[in-house]
PDB file of C-alpha atoms in Angstrom:
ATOM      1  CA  UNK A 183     -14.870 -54.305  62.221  1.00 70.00           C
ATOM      2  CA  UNK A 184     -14.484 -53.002  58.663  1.00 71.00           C
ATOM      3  CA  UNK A 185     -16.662 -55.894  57.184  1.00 76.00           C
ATOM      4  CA  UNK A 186     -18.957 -55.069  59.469  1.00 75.00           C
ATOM      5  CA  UNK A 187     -18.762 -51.144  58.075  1.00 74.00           C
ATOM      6  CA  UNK A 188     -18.992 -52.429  54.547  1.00 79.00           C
ATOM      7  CA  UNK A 189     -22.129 -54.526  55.411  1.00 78.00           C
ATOM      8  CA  UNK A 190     -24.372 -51.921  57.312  1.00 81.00           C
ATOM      9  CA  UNK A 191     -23.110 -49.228  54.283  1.00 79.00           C
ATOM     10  CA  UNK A 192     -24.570 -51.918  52.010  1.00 76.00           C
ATOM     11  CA  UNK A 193     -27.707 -52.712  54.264  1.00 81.00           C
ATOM     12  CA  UNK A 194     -28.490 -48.900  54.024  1.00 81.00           C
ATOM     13  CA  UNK A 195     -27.919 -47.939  50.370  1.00 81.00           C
ATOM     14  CA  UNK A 196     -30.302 -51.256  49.940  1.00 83.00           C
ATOM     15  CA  UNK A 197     -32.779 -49.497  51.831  1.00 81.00           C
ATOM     16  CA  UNK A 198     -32.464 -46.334  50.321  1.00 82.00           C
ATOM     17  CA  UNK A 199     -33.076 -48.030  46.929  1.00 82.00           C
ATOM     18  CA  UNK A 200     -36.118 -49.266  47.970  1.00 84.00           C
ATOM     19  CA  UNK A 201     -37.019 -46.690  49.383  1.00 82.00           C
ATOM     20  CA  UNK A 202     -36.626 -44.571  46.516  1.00 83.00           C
ATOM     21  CA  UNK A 203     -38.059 -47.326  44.289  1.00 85.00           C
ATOM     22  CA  UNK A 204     -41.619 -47.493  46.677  1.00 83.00           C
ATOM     23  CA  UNK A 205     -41.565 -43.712  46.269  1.00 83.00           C
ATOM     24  CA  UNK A 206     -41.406 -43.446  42.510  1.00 85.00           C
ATOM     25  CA  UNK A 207     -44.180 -45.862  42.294  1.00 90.00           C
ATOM     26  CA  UNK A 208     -46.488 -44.533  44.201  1.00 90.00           C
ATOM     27  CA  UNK A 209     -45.458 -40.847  42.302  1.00 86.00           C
ATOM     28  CA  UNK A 210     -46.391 -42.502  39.328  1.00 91.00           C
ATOM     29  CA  UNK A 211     -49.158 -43.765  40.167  1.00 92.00           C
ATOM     30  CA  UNK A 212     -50.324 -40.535  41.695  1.00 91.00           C
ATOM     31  CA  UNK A 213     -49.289 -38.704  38.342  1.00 93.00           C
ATOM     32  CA  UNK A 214     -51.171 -41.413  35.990  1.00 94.00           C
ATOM     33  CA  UNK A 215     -53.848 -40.485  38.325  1.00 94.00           C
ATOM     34  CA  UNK A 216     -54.042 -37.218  38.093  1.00 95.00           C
ATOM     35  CA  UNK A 217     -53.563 -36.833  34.807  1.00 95.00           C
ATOM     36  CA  UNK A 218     -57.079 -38.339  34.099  1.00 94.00           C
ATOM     37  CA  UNK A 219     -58.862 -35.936  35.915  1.00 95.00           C
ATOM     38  CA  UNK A 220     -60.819 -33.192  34.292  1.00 95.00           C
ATOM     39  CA  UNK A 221     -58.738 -30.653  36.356  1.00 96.00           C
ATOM     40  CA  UNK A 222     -55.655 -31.648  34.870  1.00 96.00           C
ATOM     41  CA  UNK A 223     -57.185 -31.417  31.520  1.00 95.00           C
ATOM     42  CA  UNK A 224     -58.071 -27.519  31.995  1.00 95.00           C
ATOM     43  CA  UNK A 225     -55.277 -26.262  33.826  1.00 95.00           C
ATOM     44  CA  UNK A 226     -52.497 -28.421  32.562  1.00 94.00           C
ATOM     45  CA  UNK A 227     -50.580 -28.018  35.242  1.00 95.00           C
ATOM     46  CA  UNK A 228     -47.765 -30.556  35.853  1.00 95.00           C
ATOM     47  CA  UNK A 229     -48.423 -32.885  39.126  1.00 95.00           C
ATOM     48  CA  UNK A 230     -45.345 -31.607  41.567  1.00 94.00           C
ATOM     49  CA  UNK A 231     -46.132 -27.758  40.525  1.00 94.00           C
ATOM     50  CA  UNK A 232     -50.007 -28.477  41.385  1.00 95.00           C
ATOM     51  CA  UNK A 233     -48.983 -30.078  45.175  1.00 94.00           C
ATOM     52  CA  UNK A 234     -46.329 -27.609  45.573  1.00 94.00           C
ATOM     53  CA  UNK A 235     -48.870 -24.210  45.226  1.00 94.00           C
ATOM     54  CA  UNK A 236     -50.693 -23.988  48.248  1.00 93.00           C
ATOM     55  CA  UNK A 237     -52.945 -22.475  46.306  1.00 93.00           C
ATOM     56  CA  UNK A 238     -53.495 -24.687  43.136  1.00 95.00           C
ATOM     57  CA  UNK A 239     -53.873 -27.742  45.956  1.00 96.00           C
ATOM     58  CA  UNK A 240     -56.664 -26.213  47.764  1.00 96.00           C
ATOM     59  CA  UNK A 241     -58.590 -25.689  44.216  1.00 97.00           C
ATOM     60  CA  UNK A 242     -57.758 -29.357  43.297  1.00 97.00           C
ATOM     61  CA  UNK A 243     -58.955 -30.437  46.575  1.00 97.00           C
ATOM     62  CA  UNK A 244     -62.080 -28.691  46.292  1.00 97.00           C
ATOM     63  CA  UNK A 245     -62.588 -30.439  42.519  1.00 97.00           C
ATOM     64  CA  UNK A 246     -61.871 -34.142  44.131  1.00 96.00           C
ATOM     65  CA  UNK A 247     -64.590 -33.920  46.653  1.00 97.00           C
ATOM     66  CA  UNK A 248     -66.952 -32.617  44.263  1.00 97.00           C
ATOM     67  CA  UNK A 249     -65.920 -34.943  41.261  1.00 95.00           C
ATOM     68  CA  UNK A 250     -68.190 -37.347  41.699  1.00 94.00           C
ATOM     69  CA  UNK A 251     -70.879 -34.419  40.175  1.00 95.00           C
ATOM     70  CA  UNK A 252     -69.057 -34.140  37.202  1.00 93.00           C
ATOM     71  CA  UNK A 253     -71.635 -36.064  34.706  1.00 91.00           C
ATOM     72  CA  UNK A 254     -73.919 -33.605  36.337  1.00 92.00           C
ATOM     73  CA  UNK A 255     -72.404 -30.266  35.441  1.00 95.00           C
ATOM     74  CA  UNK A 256     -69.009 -29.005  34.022  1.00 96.00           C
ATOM     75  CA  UNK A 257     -66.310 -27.752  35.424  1.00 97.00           C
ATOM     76  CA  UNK A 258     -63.568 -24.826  34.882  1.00 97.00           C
ATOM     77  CA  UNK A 259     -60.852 -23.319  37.321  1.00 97.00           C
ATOM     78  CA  UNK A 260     -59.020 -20.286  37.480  1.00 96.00           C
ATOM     79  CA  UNK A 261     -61.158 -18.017  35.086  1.00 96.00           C
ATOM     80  CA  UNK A 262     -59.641 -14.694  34.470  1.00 96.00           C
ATOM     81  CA  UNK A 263     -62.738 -12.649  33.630  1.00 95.00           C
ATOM     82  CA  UNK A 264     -61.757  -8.951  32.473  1.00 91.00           C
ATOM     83  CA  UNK A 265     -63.172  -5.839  34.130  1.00 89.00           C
ATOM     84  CA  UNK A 266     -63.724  -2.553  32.541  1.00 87.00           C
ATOM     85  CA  UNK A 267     -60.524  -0.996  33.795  1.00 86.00           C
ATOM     86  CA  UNK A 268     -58.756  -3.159  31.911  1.00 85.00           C
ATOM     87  CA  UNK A 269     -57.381  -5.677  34.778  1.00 89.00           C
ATOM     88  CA  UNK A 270     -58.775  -9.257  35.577  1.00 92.00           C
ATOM     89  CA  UNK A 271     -60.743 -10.994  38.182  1.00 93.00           C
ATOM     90  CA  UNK A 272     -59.900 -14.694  38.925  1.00 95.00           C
ATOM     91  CA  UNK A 273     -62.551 -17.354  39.932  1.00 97.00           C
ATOM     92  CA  UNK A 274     -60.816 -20.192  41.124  1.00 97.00           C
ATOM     93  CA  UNK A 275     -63.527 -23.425  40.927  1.00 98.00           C
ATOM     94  CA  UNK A 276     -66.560 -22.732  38.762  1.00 98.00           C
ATOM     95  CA  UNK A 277     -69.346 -25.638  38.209  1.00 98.00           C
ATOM     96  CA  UNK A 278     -72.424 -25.427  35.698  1.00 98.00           C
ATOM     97  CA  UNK A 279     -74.669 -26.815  36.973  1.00 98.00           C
ATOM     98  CA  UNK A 280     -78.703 -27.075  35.995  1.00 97.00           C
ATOM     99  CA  UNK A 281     -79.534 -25.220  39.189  1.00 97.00           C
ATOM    100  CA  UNK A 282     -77.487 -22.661  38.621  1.00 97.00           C
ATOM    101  CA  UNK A 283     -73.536 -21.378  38.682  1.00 98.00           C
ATOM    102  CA  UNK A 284     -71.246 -22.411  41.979  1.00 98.00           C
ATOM    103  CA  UNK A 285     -68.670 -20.102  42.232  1.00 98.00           C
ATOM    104  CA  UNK A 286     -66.220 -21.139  44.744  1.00 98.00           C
ATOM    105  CA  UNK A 287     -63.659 -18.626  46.327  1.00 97.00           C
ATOM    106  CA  UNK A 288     -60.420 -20.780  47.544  1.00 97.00           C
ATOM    107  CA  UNK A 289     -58.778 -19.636  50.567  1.00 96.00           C
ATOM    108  CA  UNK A 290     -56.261 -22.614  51.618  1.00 94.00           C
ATOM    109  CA  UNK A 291     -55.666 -21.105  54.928  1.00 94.00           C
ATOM    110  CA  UNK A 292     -54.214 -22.676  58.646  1.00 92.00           C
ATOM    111  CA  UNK A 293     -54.829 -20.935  61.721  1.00 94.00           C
ATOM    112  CA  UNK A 294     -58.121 -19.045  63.129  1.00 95.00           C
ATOM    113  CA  UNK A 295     -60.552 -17.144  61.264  1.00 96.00           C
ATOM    114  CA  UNK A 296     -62.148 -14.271  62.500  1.00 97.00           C
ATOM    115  CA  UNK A 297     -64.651 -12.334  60.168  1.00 96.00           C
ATOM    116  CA  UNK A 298     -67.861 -10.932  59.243  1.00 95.00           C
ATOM    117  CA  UNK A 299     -70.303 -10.087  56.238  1.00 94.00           C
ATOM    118  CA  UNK A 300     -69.805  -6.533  56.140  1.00 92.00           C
ATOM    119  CA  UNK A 301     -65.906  -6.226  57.448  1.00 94.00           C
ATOM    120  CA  UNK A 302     -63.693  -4.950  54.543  1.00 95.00           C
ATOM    121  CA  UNK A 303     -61.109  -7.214  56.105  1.00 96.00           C
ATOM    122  CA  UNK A 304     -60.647 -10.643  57.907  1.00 97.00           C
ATOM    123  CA  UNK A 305     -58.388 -11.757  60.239  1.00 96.00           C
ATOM    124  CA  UNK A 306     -55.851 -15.147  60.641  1.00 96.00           C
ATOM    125  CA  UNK A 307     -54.141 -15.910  63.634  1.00 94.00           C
ATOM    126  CA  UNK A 308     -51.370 -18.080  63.753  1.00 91.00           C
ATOM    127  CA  UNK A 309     -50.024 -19.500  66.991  1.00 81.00           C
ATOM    128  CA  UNK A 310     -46.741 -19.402  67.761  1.00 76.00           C
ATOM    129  CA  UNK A 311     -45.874 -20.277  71.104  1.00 73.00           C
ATOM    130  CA  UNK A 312     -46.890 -17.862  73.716  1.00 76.00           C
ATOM    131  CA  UNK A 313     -47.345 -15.336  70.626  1.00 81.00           C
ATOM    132  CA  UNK A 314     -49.312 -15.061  67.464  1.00 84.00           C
ATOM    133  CA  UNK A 315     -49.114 -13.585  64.605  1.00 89.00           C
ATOM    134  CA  UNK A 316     -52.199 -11.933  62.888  1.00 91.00           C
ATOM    135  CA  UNK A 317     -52.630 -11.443  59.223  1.00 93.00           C
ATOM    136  CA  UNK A 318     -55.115  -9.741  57.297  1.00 94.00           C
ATOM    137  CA  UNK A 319     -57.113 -10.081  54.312  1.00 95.00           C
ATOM    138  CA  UNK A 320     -59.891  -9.003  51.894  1.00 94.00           C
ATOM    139  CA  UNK A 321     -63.063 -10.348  52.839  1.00 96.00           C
ATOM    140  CA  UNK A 322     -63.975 -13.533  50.834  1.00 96.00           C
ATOM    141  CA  UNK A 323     -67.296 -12.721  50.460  1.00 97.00           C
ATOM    142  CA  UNK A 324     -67.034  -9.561  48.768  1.00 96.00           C
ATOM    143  CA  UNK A 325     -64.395 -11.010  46.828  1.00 95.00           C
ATOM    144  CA  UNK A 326     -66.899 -13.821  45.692  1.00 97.00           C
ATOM    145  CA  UNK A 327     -69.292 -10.858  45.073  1.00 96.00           C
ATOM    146  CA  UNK A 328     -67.137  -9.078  42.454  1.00 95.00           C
ATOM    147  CA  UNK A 329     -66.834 -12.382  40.642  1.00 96.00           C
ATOM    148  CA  UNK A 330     -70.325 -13.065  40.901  1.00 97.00           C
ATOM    149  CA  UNK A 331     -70.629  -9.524  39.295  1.00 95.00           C
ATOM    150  CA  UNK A 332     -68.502 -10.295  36.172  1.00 95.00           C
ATOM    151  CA  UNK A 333     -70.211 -13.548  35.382  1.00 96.00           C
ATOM    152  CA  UNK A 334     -73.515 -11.518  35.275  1.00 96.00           C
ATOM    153  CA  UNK A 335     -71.877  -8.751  33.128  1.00 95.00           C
ATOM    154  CA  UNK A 336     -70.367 -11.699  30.838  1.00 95.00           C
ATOM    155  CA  UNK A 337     -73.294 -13.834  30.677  1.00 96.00           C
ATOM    156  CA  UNK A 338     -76.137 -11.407  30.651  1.00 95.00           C
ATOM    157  CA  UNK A 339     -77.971 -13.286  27.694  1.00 95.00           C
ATOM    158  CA  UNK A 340     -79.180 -16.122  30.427  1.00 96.00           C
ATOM    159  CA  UNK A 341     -80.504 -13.539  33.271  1.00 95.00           C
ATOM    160  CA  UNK A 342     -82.454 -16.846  35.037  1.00 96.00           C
ATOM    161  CA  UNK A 343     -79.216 -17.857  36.455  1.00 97.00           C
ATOM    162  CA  UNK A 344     -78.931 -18.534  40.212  1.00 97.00           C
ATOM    163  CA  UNK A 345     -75.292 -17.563  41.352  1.00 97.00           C
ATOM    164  CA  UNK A 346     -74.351 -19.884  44.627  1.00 98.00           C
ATOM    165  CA  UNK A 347     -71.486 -18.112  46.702  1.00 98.00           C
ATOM    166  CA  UNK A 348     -69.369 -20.171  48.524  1.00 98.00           C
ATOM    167  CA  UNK A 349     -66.084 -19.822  50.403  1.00 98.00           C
ATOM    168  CA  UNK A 350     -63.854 -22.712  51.601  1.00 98.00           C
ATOM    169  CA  UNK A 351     -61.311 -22.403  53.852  1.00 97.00           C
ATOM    170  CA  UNK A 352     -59.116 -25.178  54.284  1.00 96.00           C
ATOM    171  CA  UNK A 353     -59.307 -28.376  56.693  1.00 95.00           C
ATOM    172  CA  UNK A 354     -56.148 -27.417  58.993  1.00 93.00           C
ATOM    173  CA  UNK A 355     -58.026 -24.303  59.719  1.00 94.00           C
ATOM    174  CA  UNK A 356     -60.501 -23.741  62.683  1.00 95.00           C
ATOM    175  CA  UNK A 357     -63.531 -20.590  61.416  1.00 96.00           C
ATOM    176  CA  UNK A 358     -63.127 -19.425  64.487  1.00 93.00           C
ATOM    177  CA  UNK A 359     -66.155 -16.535  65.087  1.00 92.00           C
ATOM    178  CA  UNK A 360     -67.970 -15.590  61.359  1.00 94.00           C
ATOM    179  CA  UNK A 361     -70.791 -13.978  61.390  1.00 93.00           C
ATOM    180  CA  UNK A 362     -72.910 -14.271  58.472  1.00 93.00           C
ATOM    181  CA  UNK A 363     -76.366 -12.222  58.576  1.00 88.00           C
ATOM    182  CA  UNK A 364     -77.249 -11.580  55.246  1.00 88.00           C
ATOM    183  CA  UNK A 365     -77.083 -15.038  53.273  1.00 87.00           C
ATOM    184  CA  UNK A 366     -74.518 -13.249  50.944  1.00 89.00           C
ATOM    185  CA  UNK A 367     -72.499 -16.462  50.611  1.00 96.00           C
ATOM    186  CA  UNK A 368     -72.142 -19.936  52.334  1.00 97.00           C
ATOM    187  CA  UNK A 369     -68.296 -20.469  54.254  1.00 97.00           C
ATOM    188  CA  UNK A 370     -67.414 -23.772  54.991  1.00 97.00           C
ATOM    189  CA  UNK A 371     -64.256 -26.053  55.926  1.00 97.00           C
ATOM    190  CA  UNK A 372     -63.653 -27.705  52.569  1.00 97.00           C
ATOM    191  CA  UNK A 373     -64.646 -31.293  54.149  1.00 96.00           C
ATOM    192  CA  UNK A 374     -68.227 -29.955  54.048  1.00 97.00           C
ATOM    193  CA  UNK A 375     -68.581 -28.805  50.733  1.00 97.00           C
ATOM    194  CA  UNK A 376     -69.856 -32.089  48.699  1.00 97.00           C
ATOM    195  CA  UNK A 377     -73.015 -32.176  51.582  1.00 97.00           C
ATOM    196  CA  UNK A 378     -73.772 -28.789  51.283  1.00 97.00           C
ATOM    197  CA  UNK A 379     -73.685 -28.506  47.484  1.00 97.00           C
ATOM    198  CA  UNK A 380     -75.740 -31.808  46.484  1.00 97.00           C
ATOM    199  CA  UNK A 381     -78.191 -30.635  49.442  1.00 97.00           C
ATOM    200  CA  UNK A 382     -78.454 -27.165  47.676  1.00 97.00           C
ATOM    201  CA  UNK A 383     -78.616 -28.670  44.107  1.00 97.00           C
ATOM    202  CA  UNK A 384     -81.360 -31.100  45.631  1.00 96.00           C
ATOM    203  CA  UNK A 385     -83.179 -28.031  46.483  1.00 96.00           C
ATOM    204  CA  UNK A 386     -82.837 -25.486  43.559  1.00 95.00           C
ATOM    205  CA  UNK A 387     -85.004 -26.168  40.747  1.00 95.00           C
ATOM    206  CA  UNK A 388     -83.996 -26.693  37.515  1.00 96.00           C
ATOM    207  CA  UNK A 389     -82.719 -22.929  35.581  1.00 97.00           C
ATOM    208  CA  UNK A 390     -80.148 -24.233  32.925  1.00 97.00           C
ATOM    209  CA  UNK A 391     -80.956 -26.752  30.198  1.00 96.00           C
ATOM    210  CA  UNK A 392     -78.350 -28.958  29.019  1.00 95.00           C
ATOM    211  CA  UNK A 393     -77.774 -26.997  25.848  1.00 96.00           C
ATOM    212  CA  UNK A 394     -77.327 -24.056  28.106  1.00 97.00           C
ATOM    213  CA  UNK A 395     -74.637 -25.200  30.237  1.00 97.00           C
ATOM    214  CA  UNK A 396     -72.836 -26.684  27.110  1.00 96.00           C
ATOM    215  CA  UNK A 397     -72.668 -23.118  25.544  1.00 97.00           C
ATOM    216  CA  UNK A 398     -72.133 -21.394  28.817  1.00 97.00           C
ATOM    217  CA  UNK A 399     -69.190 -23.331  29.431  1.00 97.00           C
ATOM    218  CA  UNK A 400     -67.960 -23.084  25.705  1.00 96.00           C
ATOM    219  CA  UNK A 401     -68.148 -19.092  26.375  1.00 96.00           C
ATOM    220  CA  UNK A 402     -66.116 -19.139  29.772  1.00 97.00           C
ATOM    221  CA  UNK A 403     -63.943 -21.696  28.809  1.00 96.00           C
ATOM    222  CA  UNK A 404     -61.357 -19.395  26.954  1.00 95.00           C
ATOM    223  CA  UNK A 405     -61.093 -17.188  30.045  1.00 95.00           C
ATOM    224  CA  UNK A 406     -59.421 -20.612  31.798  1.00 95.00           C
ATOM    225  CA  UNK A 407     -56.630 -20.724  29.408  1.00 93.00           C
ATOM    226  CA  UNK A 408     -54.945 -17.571  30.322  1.00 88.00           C
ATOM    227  CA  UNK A 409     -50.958 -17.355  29.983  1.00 85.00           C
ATOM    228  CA  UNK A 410     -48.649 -17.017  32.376  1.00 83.00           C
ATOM    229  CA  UNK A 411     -47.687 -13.623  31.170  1.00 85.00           C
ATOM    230  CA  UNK A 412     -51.617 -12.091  31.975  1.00 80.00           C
ATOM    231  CA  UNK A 413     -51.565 -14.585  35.110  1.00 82.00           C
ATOM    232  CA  UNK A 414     -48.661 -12.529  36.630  1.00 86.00           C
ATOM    233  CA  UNK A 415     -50.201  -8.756  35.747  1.00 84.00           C
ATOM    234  CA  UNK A 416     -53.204 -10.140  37.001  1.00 81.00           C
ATOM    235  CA  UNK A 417     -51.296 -10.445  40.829  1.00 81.00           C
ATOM    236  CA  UNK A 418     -49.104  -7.401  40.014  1.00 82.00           C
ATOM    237  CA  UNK A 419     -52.153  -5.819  40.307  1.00 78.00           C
ATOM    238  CA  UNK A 420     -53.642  -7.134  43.677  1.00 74.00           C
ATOM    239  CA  UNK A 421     -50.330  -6.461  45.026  1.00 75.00           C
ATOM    240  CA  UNK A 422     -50.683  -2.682  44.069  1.00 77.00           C
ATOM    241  CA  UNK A 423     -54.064  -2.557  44.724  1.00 72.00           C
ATOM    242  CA  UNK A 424     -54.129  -4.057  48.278  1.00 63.00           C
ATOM    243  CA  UNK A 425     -50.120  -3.130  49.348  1.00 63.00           C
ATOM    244  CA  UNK A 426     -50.986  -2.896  52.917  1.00 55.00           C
ATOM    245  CA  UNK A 427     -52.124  -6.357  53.359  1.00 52.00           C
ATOM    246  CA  UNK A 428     -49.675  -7.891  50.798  1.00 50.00           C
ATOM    247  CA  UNK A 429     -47.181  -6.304  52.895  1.00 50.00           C
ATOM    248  CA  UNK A 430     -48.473  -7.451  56.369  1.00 51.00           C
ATOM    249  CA  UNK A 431     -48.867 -10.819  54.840  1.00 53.00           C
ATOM    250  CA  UNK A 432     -45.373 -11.532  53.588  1.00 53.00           C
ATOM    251  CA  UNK A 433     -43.898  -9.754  56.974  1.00 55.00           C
ATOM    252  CA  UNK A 434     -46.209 -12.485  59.250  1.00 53.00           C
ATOM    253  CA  UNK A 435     -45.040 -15.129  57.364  1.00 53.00           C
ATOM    254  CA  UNK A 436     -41.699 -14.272  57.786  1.00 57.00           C
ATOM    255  CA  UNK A 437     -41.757 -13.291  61.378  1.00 56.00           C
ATOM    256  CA  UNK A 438     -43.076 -17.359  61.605  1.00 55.00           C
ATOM    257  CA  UNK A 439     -40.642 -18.436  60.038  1.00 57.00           C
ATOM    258  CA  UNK A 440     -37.848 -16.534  62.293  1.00 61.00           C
ATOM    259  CA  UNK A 441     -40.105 -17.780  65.381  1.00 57.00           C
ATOM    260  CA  UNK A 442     -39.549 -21.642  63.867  1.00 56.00           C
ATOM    261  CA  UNK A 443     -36.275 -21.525  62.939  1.00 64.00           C
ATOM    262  CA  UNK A 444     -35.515 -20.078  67.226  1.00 63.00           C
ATOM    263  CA  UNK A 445     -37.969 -22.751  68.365  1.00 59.00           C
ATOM    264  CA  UNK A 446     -35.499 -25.283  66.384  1.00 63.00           C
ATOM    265  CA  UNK A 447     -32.218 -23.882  67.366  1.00 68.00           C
ATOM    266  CA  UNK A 448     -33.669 -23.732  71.305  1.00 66.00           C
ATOM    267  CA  UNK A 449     -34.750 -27.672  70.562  1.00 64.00           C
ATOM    268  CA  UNK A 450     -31.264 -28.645  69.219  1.00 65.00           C
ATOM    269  CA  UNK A 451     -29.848 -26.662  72.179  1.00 67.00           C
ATOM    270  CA  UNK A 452     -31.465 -28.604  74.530  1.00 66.00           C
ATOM    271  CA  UNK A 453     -30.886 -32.211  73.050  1.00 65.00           C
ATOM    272  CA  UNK A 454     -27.344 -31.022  73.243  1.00 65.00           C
ATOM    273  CA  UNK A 455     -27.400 -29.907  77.230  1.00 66.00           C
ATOM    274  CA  UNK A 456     -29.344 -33.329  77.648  1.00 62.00           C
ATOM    275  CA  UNK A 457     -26.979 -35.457  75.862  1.00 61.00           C
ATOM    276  CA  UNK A 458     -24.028 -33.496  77.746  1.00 61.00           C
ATOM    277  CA  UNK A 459     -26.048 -34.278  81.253  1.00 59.00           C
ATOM    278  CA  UNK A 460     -26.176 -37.720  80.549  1.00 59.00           C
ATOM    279  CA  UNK A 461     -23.102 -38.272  79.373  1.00 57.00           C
ATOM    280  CA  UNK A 462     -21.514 -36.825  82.770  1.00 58.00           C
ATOM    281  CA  UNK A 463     -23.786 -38.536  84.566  1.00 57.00           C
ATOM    282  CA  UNK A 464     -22.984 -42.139  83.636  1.00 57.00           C
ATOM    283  CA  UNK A 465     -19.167 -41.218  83.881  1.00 51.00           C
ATOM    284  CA  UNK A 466     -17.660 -43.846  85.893  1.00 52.00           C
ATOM    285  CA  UNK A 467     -16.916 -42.703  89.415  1.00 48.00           C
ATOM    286  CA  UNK A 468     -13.589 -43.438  91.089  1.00 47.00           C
ATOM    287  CA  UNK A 469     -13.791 -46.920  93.165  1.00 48.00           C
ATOM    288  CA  UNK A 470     -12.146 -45.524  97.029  1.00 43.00           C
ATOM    289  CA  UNK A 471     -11.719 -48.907  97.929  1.00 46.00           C
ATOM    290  CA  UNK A 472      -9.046 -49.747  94.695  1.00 44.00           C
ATOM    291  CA  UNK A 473      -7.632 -46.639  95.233  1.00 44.00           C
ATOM    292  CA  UNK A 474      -6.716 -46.555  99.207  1.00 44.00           C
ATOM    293  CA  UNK A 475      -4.976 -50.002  98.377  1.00 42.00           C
TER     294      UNK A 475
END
């Protein structure tokens, strides 16, 4: 009996080996992988820390289904333009292209979407069981807007640019009821994105020169490499500007996460009871006949 211990203890730390081994291979290849992309190259940001943000994988997401316009345009993420009152506004994808500037406002969300043009706010619902949670937060599109209204401030010496607005939600999430009236901005499910952006580029004529987009990107480009110092006033003051819906946000997320962790414990409960039914029910009953002898 103890060989046969010693054997299945050997059987498993072989498998966890391999295991182990398979997964470190295919890390590195991932890793080797991403660290030839042009994202990796402006951000810098390590491979784990990039999968881990929910928020840094949504923008990298949105940059691999558009890569294959790189040779067209150029590229830059999370540009922290500054405002006049001193703070910052972040655009998280940014292409150059001929036909104009794509600025693309992340928002790497699960759940429903509920939201129109001219609503201050939007609203994502989150099922969770027979409940759901509701969490709000700025609208996108006026978001995008104040972006939009930097890059014109910043680049005012090329006043021919076309600005293309465009939100993308995540593919987990289902955009639920938006209204859009006004033709403000395009919102999307990121999986439609590379369509609707060669189809727009297809139809835009030509407003940037190839010596243009060079210098435009040369001028934005410093406004990517912000430190992690600025990075952190910069959400220090979204937090204090919008404390409401920070505050609603964090509380939602942890009322789901109280709501997953009783949905576990009721789960475990019940494989318990089940395992304890069983058990009594394949207990051996008494044989009369062995017993009256």
């Amino acid at each position: 009996m103890l060989q046969l211990y010693i054997l299945c203890a050997e059987l498993l730390v072989l498998f966890l080996s391999g295991l182990f081994g398979f997964l470190f291979i295919i890390y590195t290849y991932q890793n080797t992988k991403y660290k030839k992309t042009h994202y990796y190259r402006i951000t810098h940001r390590p491979y784990l820390k990039m999968r881990r943000s929910t928020g840094s994988y949504g923008e990298y997401l949105i940059y691999n289904n558009l890569r294959s316009l790189e040779k067209e345009g150029r590229f830059l993420f999370n540009v922290y333009l500054p405002k006049e009152d001193g703070t910052t506004t972040e655009i998280d994808v940014l292409l150059i292209h001929k036909s104009g500037l794509y600025v693309f406002e992340s928002k790497n969300y699960s759940g429903w979407i509920f939201g129109t043009e001219s609503q201050r706010t939007w609203t994502q619902t989150l099922p969770t069981g027979r409940r759901s949670i509701k969490n709000r937060f700025f609208n996108p599109i006026m978001q995008n807007e104040g972006h939009i209204s930097q890059l014109k401030q910043c680049l005012s010496d090329y006043p021919q640019i076309i600005y293309h607005s465009i939100i993308l939600f995540s593919d987990r999430c289902e955009l639920k009821k938006i209204t859009l009236n006004q033709g403000k901005a395009a919102v999307m499910n990121r999986r439609r994105v590379a369509s609707f952006v060669k189809k727009t580029m297809a139809n835009t004529n030509e407003v940037l020169n190839p010596n243009e987009i060079e210098a435009i990107d040369q001028s934005l480009f410093p406004y990517s490499q912000t430190s992690e110092e600025a990075k952190q006033i910069h959400i220090e003051n979204i937090q204090a500007k919008h404390p409401k819906h920070s505050k609603k946000k964090s509380a939602g997320l942890k009322k789901r996460s109280r709501s997953k962790q009783r949905l576990r414990l009721r789960q475990q409960q019940n494989a318990i009871l089940w395992l304890v039914k069983r058990k009594l029910w394949n207990k051996p009953k008494w044989n009369r006949r062995s017993r009256s002898k």
